[in-house]
Every structure is written in structure tokens, then in C-alpha cells.
Short mmCIF file of N, CA and C in Angstrom, two decimals:
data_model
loop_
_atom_site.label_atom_id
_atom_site.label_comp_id
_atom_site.label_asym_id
_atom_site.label_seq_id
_atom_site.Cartn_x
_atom_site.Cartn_y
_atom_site.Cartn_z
N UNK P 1 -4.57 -2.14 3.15
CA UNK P 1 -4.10 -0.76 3.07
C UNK P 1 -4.26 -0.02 4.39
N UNK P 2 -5.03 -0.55 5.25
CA UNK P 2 -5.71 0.37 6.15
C UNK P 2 -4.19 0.48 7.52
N UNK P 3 -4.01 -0.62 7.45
CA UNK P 3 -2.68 -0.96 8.47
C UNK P 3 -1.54 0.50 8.16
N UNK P 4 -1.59 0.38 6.44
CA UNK P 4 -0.25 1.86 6.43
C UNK P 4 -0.96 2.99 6.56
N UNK P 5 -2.55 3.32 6.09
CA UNK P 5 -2.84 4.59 6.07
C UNK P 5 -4.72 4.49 5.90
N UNK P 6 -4.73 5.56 6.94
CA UNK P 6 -5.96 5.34 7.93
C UNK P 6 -6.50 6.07 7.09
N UNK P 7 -6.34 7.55 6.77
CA UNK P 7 -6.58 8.50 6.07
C UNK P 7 -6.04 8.67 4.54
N UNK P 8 -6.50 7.80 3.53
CA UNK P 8 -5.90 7.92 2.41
C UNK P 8 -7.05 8.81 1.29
N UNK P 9 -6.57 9.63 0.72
CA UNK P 9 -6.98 10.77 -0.13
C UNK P 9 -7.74 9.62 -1.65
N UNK P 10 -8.74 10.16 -2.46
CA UNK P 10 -9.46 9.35 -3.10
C UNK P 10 -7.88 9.39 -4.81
N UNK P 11 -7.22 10.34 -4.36
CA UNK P 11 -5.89 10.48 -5.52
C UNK P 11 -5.19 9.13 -5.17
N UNK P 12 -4.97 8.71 -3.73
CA UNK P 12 -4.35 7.61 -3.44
C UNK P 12 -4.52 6.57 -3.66
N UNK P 13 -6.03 6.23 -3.34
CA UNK P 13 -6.81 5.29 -3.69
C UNK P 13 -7.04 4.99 -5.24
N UNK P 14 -6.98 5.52 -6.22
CA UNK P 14 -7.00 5.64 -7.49
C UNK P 14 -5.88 5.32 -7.95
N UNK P 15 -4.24 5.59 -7.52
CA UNK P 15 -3.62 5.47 -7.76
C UNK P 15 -3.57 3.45 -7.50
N UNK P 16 -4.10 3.20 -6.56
CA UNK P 16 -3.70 1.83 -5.58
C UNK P 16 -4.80 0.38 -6.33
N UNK P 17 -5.61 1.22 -6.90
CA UNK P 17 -6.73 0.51 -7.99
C UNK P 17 -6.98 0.71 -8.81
N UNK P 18 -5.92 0.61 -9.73
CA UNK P 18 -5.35 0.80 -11.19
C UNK P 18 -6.99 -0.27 -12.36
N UNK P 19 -7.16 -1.04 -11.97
CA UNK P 19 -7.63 -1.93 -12.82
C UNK P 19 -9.25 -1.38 -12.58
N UNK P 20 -9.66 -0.33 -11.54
CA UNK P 20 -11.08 0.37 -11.38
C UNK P 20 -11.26 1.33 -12.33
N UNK P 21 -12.54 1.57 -13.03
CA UNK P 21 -12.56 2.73 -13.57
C UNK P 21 -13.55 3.75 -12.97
N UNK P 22 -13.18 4.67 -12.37
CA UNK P 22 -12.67 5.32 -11.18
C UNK P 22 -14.16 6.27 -11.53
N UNK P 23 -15.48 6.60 -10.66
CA UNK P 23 -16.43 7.71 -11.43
C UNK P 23 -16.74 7.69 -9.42
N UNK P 24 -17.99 9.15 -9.60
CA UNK P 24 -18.40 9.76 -8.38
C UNK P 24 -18.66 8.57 -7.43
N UNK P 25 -19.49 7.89 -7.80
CA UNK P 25 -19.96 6.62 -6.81
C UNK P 25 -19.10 5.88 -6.21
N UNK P 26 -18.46 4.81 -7.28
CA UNK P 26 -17.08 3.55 -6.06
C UNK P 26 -16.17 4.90 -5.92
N UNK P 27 -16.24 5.91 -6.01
CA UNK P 27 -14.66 6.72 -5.32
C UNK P 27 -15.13 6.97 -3.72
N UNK P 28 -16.36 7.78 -4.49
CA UNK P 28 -17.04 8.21 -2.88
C UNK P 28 -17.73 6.26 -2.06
N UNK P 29 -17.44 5.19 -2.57
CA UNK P 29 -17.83 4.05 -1.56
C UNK P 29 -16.62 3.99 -0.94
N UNK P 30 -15.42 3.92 -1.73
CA UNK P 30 -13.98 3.21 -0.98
C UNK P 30 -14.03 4.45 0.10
N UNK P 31 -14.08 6.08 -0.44
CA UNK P 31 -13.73 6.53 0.72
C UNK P 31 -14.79 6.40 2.10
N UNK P 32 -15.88 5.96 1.76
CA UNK P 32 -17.27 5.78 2.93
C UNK P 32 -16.03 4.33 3.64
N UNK P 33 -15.57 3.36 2.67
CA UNK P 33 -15.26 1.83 3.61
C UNK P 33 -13.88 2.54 4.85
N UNK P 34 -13.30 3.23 3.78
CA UNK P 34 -11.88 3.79 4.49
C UNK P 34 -12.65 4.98 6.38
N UNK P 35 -13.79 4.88 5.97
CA UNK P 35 -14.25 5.86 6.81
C UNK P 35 -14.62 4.42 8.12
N UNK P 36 -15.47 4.23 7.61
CA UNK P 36 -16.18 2.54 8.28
C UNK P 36 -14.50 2.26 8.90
N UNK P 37 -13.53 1.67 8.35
CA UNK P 37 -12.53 1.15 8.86
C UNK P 37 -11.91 2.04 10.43
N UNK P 38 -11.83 3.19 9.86
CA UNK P 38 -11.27 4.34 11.12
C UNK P 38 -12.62 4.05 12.02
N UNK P 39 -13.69 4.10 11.66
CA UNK P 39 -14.61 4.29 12.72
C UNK P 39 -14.81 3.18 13.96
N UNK P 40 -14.40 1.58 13.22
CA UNK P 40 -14.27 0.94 13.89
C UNK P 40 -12.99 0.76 14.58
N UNK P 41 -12.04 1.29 14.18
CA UNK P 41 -10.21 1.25 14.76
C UNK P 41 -10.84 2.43 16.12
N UNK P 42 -11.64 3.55 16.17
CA UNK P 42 -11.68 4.51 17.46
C UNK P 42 -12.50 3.83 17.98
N UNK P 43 -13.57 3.25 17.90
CA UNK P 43 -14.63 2.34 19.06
C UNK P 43 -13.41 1.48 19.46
N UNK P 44 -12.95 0.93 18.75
CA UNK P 44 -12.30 -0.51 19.94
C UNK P 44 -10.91 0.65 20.74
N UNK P 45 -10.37 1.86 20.20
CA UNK P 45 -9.36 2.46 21.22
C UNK P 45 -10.11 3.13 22.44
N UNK P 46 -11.19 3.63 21.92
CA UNK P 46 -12.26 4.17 22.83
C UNK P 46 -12.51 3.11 24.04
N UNK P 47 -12.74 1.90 23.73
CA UNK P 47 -13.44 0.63 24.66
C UNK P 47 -12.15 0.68 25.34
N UNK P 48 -11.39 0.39 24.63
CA UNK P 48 -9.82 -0.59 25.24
C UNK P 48 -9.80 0.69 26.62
N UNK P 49 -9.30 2.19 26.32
CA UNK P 49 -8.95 2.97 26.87
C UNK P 49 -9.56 3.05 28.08
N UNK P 50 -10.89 2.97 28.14
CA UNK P 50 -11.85 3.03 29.14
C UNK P 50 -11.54 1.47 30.23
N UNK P 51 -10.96 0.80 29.41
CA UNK P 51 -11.10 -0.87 30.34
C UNK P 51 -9.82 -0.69 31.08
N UNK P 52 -8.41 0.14 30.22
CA UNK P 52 -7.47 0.52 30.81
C UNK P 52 -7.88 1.05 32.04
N UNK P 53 -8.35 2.39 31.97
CA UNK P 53 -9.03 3.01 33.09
C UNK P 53 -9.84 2.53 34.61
N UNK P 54 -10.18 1.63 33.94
CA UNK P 54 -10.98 0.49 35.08
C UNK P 54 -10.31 0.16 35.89
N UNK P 55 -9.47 -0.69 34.87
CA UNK P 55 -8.25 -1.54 35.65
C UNK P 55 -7.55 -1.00 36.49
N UNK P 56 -7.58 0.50 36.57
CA UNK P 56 -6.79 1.23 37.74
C UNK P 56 -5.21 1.73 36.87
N UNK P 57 -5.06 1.75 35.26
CA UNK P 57 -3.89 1.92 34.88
C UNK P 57 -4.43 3.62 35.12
N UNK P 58 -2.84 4.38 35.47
CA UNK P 58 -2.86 5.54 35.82
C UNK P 58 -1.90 6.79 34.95
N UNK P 59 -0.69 5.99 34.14
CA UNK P 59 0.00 6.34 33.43
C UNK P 59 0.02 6.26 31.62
N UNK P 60 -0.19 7.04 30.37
CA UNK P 60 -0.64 6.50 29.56
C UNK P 60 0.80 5.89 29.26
N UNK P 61 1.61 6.10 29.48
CA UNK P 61 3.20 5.23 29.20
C UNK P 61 3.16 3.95 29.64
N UNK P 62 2.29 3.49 30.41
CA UNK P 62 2.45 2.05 30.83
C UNK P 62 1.62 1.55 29.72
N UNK P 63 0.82 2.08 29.12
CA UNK P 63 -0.10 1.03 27.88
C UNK P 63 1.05 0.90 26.61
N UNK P 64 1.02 -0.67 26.77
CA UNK P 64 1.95 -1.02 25.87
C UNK P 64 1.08 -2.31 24.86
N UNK P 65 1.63 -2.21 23.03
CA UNK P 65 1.44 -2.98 22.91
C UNK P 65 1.97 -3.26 21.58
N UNK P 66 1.60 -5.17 21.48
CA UNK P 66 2.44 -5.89 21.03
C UNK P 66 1.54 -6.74 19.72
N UNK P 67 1.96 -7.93 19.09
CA UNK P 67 1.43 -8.14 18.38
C UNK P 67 0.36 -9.62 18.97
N UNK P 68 1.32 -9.56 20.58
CA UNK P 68 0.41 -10.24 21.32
C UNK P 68 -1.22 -9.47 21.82
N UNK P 69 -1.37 -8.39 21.66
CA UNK P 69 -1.77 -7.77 22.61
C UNK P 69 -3.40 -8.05 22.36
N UNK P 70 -4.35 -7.64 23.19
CA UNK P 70 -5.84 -7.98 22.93
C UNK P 70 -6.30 -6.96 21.72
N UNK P 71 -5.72 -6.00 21.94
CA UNK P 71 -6.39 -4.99 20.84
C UNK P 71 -5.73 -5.05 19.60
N UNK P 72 -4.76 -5.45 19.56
CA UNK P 72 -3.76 -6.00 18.35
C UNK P 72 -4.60 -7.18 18.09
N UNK P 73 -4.66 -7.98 18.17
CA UNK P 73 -5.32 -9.52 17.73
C UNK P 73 -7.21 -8.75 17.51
N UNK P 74 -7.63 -7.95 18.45
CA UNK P 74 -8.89 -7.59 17.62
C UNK P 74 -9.03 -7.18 16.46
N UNK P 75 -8.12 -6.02 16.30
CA UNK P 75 -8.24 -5.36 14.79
C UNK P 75 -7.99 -6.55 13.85
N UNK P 76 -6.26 -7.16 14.27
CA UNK P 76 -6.09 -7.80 13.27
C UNK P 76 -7.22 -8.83 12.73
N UNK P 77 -8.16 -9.35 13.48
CA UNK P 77 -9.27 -10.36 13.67
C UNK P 77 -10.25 -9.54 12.65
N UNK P 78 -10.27 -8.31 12.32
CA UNK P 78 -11.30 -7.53 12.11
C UNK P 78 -10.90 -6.75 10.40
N UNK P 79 -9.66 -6.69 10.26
CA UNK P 79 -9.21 -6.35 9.47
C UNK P 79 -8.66 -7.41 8.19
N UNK P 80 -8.26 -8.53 8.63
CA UNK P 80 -7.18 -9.26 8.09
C UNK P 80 -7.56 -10.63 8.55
N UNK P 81 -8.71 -10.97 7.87
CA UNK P 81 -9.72 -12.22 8.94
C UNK P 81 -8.67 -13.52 8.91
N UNK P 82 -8.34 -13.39 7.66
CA UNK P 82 -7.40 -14.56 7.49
C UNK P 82 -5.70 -14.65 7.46
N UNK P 83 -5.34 -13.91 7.93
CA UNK P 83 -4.29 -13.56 8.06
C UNK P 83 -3.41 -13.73 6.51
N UNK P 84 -3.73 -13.29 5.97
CA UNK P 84 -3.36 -13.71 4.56
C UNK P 84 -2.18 -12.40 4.63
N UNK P 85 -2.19 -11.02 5.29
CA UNK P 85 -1.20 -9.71 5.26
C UNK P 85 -0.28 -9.87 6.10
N UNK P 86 0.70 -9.78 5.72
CA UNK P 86 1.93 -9.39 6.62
C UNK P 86 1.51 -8.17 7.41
N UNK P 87 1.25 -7.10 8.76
CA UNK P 87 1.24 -6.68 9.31
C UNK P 87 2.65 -5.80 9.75
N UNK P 88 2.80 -4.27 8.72
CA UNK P 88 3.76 -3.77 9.09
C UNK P 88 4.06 -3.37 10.98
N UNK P 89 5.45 -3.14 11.37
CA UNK P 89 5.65 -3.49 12.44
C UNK P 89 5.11 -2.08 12.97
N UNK P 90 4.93 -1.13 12.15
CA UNK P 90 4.26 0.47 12.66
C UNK P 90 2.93 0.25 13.10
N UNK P 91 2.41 -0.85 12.57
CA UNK P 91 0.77 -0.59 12.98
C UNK P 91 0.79 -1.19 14.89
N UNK P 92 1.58 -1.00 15.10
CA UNK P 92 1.47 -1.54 16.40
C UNK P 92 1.56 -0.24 17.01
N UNK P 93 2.73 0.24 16.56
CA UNK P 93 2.85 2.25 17.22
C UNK P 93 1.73 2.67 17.04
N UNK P 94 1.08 2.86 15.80
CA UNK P 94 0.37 3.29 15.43
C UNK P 94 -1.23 3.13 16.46
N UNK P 95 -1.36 2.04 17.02
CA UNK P 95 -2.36 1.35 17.79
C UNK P 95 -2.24 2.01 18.85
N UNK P 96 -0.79 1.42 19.61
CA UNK P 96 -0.43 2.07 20.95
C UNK P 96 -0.39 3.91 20.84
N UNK P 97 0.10 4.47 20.17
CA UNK P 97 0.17 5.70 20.05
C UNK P 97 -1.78 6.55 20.51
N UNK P 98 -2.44 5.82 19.84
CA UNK P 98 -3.88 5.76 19.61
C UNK P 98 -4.45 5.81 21.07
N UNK P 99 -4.23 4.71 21.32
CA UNK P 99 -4.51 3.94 22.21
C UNK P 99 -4.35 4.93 23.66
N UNK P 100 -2.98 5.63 23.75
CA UNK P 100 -2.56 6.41 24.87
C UNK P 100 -3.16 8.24 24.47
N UNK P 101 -3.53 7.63 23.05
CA UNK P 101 -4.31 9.56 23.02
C UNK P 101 -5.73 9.76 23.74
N UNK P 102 -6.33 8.43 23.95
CA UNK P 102 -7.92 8.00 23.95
C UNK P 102 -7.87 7.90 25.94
N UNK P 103 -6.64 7.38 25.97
CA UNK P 103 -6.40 7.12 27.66
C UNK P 103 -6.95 8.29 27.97
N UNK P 104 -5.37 9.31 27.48
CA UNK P 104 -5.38 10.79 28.17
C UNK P 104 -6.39 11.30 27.89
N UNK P 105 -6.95 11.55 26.93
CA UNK P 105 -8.36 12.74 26.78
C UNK P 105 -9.38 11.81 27.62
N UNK P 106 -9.91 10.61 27.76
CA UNK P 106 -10.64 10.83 28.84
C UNK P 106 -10.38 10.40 30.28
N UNK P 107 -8.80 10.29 31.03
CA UNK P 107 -8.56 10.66 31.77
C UNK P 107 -8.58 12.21 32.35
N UNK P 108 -8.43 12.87 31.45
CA UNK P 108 -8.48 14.34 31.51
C UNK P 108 -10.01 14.94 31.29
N UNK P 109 -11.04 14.18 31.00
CA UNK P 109 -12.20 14.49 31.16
C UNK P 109 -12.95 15.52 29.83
N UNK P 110 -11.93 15.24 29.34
CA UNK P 110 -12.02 15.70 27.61
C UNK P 110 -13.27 15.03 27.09
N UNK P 111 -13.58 14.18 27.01
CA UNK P 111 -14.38 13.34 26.69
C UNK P 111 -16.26 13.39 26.96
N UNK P 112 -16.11 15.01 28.00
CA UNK P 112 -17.55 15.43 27.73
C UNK P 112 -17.92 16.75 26.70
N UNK P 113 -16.47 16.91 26.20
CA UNK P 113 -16.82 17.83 25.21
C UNK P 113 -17.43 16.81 24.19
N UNK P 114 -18.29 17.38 23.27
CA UNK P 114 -19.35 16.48 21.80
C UNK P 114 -17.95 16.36 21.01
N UNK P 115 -16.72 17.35 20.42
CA UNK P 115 -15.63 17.34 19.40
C UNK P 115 -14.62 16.55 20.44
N UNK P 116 -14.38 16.03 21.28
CA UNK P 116 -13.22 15.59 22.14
C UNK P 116 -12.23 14.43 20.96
N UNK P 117 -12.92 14.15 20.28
CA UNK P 117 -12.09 13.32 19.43
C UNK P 117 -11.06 13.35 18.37
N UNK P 118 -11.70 14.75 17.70
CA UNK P 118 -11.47 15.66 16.60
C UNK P 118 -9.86 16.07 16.95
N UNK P 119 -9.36 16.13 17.80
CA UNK P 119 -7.78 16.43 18.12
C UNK P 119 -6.79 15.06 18.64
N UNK P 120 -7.63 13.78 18.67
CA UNK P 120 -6.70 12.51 18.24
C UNK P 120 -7.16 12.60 16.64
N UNK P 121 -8.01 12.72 15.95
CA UNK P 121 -7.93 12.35 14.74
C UNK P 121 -6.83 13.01 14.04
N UNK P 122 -6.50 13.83 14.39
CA UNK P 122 -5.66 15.04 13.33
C UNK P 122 -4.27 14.32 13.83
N UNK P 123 -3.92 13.79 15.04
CA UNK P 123 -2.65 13.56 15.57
C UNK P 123 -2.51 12.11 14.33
N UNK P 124 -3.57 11.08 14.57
CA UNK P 124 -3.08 9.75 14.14
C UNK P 124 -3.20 10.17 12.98
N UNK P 125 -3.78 11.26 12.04
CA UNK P 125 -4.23 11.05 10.43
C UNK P 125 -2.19 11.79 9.98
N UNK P 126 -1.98 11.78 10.71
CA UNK P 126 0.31 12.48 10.34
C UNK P 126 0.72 11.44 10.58
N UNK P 127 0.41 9.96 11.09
CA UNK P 127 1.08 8.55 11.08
C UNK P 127 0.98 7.95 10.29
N UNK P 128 -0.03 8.37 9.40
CA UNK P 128 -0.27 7.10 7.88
C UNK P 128 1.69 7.04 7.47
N UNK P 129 1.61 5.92 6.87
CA UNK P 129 2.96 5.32 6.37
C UNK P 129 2.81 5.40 4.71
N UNK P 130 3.69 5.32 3.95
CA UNK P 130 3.99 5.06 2.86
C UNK P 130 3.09 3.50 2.26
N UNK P 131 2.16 3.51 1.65
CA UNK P 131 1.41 2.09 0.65
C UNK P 131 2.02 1.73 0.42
N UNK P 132 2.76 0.33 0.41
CA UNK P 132 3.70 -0.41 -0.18
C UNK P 132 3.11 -0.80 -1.61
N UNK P 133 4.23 -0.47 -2.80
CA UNK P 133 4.02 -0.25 -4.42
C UNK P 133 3.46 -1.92 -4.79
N UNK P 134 3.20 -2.76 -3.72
CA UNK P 134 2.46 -4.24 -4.34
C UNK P 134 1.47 -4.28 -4.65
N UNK P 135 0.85 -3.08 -3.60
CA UNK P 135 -0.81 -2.91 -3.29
C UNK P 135 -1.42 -2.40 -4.62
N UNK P 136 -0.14 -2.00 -6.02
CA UNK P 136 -1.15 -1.40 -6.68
C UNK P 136 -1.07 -3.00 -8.32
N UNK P 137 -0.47 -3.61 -7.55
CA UNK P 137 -0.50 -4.93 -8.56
C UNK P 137 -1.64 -5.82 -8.41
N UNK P 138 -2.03 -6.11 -9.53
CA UNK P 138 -3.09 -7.22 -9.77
C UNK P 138 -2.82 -8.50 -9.58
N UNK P 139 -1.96 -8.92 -9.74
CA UNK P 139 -1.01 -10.04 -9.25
C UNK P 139 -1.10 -10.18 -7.55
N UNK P 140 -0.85 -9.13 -7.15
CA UNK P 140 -1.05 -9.66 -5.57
C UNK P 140 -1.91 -10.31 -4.94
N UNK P 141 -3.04 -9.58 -5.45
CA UNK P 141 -4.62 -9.87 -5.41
C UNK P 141 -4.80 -11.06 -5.41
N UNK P 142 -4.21 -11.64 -7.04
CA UNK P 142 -4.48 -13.05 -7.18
C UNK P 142 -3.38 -13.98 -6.40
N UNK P 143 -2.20 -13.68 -6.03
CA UNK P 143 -1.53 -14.89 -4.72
C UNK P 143 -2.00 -14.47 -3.26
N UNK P 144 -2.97 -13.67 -2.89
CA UNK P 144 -3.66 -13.56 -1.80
C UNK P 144 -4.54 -15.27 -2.03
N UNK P 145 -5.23 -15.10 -3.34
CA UNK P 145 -6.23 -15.93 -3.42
C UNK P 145 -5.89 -17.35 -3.03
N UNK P 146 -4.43 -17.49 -4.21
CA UNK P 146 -4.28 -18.74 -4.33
C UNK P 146 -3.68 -19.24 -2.86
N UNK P 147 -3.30 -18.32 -2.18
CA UNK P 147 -2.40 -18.65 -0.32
C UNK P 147 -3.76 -18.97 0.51
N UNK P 148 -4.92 -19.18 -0.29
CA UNK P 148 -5.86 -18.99 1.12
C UNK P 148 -6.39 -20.37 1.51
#
């Protein structure tokens, strides 16, 4: 899920885990994992951005990336251990988009404010995509299993 939507509401999530019966605790865990997930997607744009920087890249338009790319193959490594998900083709915008917000704010020196982050979060949390209607089948679950 995390690939279409970074920021999904605990209504969404409920909707997407039909077969849970849904109380204060696993609502508030999925949204703690959904939190864990974003937290680790900004450390590795955070790292990447900074190695950009190193490297002497000067433009955030030149950071491009692909499904070749190092930070593409990390997440996916991190997310999707076994490649068992198709990988919509947005999560790559979605990366790169990221990726060039993290450049600029600390090329721009944004990055000694304590909130410097708080204004990419709000940009990438308007890119979540539409959940594709499989995610809320039980059936999927189980030909994940049997493909592995």
C-alpha cells in the first residue's frame, strides 16, 4: 500500500482490511507502521540528497530516477523484500519528486531550521495515488503466498 499512499487516513485503512476487526489498538499500530514506513522513505531521501550534494550535483532537475536507480532498488529492497508487488510506475515520481524537495531545502540551508521538513511533508502527503480495489481482497493475500 505504501508505494500508492504514504499518508493513508485510519477510514482508509479500515476500508483496505476488511477481514480486521478494527478497535483503538491495531488501528492506532497500522497507523504507527504507516508512520515507521514514511519515516524510513525521508532518512534514505534525506541521505540520498546529501550524497547528491557531495557529488557536486548543483541542479535539483538533474536528479533523476528510474527503476534502475540506487534509491529505487533501496526502498524497493526495504519495502517489497521479495518482489512479490508490481511497483506502480508513480512511485518513481513520487521518489524523484521527494528526492529534489530534500536536495533544495538543504541546498538552500533550510535544513537548520528544527521544522525544515514539515513543508516537504505536506507537498508529498497531495501525491498519494488511488489503492488499487485488490488490496482490499483476501484472495490477494493468499496468491502473494502461493507466488513466493
Amino acid at each position: 500500500m505504501f508505494f500508492f499512499s504514504r499518508y493513508p487516513s485510519s477510514t482508509i485503512l479500515r476500508n483496505y482490511f476488511p477481514d480486521v476487526k478494527f478497535n483503538k489498538a491495531n488501528t492506532a499500530q497500522l497507523v504507527k507502521w504507516f508512520s515507521n514506513f514514511r519515516e524510513f522513505f525521508y532518512i534514505q531521501m534525506e541521505k540520498f540528497a546529501r550524497q547528491h550534494l557531495a557529488e557536486g550535483v548543483r541542479n535539483a532537475e538533474d536528479i533523476l530516477v528510474d527503476s534502475d536507480s540506487e534509491i529505487f532498488r533501496a526502498l524497493n529492497s526495504h519495502y517489497n523484500r521479495n518482489n512479490q508487488l508490481e511497483i506502480p510506475a508513480s512511485f518513481c515520481f513520487v521518489i524523484q519528486a521527494t528526492l529534489r524537495e530534500f536536495f533544495k531545502a538543504i541546498q538552500e540551508g533550510k535544513d537548520m531550521d528544527p521544522s525544515w521538513k514539515k513543508a516537504i511533508y505536506k507537498i508529498i502527503a497531495r501525491m498519494d495515488d488511488q489503492i488499487p480495489e485488490y488490496f482490499k481482497s483476501i484472495q490477494w493475500m493468499e496468491s502473494l503466498e502461493t507466488n513466493i
